[in-house]
CSV table of C-alpha atoms in Angstrom, one decimal:
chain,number,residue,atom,x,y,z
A,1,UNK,CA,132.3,-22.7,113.2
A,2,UNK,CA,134.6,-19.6,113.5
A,3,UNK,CA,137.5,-19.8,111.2
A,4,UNK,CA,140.5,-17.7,110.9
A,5,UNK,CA,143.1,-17.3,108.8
A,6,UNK,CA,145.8,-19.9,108.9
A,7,UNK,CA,144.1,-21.8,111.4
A,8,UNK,CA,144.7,-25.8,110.4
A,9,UNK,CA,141.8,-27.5,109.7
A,10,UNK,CA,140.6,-31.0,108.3
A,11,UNK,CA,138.7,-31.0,104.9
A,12,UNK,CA,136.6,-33.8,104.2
A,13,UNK,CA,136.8,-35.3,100.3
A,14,UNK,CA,133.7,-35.6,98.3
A,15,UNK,CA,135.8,-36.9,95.7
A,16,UNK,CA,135.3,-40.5,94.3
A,17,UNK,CA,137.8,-42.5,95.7
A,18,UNK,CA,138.3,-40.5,98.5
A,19,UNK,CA,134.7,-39.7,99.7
A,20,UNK,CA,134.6,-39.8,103.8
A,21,UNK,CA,138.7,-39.3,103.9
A,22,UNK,CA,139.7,-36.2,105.6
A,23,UNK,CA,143.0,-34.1,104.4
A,24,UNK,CA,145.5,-31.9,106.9
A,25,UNK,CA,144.9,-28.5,105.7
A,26,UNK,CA,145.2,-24.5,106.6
A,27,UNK,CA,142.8,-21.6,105.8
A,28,UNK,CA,144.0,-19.0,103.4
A,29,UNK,CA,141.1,-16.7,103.2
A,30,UNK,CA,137.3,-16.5,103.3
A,31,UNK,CA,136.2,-16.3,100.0
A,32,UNK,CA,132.5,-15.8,100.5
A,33,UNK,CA,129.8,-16.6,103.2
A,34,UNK,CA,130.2,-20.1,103.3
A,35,UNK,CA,133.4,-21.0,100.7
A,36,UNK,CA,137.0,-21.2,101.8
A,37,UNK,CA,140.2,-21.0,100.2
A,38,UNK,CA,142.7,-24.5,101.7
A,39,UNK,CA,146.2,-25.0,101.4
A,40,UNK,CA,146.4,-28.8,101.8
A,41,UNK,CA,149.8,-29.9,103.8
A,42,UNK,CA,150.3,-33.0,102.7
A,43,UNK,CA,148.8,-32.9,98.7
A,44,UNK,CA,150.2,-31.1,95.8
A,45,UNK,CA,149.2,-29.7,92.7
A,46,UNK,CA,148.7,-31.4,90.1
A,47,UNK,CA,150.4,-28.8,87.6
A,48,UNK,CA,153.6,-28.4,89.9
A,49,UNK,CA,154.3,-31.4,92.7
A,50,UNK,CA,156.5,-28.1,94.5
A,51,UNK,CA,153.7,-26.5,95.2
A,52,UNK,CA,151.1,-27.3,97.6
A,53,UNK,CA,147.2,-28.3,96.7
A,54,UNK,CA,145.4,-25.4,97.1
A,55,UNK,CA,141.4,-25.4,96.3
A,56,UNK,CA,138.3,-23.4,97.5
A,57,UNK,CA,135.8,-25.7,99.2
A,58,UNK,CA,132.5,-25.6,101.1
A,59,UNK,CA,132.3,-24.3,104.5
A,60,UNK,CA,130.3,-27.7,105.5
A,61,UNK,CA,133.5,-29.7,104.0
A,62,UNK,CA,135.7,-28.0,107.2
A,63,UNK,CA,136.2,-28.8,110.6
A,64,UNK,CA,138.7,-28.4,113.4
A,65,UNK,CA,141.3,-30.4,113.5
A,66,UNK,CA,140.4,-32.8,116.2
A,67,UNK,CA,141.9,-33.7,120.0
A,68,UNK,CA,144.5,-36.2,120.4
A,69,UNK,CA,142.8,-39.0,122.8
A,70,UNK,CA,144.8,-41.7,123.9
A,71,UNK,CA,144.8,-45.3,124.1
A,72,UNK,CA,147.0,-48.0,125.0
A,73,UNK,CA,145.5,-50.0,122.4
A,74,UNK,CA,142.3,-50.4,120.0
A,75,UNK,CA,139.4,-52.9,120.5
A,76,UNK,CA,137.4,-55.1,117.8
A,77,UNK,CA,134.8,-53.0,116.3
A,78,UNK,CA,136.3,-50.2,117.5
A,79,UNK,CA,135.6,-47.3,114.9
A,80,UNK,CA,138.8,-45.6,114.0
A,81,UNK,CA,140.6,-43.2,111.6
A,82,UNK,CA,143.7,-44.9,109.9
A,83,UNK,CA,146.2,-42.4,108.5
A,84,UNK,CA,147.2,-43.5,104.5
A,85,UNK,CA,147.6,-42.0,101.1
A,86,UNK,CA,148.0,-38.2,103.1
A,87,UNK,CA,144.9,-38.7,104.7
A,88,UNK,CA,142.5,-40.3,107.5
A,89,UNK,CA,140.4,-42.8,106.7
A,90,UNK,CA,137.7,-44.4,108.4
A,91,UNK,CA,137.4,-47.5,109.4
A,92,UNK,CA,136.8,-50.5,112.4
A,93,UNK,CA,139.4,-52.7,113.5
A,94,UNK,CA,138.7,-56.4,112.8
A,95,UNK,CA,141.5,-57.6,114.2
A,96,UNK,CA,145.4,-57.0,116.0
A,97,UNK,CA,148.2,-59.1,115.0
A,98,UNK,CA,149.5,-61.4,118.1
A,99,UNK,CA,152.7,-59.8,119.7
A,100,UNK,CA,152.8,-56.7,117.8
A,101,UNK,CA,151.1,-53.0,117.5
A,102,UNK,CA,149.3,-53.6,114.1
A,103,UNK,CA,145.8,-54.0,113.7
A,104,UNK,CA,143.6,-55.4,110.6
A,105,UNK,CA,141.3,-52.1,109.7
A,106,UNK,CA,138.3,-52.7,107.4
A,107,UNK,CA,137.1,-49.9,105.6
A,108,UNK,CA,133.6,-49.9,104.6
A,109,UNK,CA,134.3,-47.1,101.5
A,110,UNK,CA,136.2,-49.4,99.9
A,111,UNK,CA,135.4,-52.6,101.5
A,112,UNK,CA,139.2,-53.1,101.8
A,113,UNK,CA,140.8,-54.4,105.1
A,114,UNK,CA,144.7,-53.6,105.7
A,115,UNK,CA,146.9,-54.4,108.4
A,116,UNK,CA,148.4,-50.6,110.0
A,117,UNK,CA,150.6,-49.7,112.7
A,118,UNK,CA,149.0,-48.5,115.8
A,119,UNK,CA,150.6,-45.3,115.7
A,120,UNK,CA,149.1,-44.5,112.5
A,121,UNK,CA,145.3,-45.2,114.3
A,122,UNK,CA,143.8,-42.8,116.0
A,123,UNK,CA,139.9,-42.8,117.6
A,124,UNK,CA,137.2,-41.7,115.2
A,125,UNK,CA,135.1,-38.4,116.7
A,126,UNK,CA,132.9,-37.0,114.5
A,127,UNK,CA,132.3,-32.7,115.0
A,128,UNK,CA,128.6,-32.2,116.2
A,129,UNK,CA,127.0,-28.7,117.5
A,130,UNK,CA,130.5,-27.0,117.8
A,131,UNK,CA,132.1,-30.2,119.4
A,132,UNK,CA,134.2,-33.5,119.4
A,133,UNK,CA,132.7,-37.0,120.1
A,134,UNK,CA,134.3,-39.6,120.2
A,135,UNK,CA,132.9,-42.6,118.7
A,136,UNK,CA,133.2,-44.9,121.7
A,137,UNK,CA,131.2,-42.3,123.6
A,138,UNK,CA,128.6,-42.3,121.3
A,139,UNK,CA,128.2,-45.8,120.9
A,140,UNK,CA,127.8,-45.5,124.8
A,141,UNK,CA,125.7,-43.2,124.8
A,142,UNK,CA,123.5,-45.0,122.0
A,143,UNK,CA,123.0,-48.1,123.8
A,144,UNK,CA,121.8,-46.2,126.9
């Protein structure tokens, strides 16, 4: 993956508690062949909440930010990325609350379900070889 400086990027968390989430961030610098230097937009330090989380993280822990697809609405099963806690999440809708554009989301890190707004959903693509797949295509394309 080419990377540039400044370009906004998501960085996936190997942290416990937080392992398969992915975080908002930009590239500062390169800081060696395959480390990078983030500035994460939505966390903060934990010495000064003014100042943004910065940390230097493997090259295979970054990718692009992904495409916007959308959808009128989510299906059961579907595999999805729910945004909470300044991150996305991954998860499957189990569910959608009659009359209204909220959706039960299990989430098998956790094993917690929540109900969230549709417009904090969006559809799960995972980066392969250089590019975006969506998971409903790749479901598609498993079956066949």
């Amino acid at each position: 993956m080419t990377n540039s400086v400044k370009r906004l990027v998501e960085v996936c968390s190997k942290e416990d508690g937080f392992l398969g989430s992915y975080f908002e961030a930009k590239l500062v610098q390169r800081v060696s062949k395959d480390k990078f230097l983030v500035e994460f937009l939505t966390l903060v330090s934990e010495e000064d909440e003014n100042e943004k989380l910065r940390e230097v993280v493997d090259a295979t822990e970054v990718r692009p930010c992904p495409p916007q697809i959308t959808v009128a609405e989510f299906d059961v099963m579907e595999k999805v990325d729910a945004y909470d806690r300044d991150g996305w999440w991954v998860g499957r809708v189990t569910g959608k609350e009659c009359g209204e554009d909220k959706y039960f989301v299990h989430f098998d890190s956790t094993g917690d379900e929540f109900v969230c707004p549709g417009h904090l959903l969006r559809v799960h693509q995972e980066w392969e070889d250089g590019s975006w797949v969506p998971s409903n295509a790749r479901s598609h394309q498993e079956q066949h």
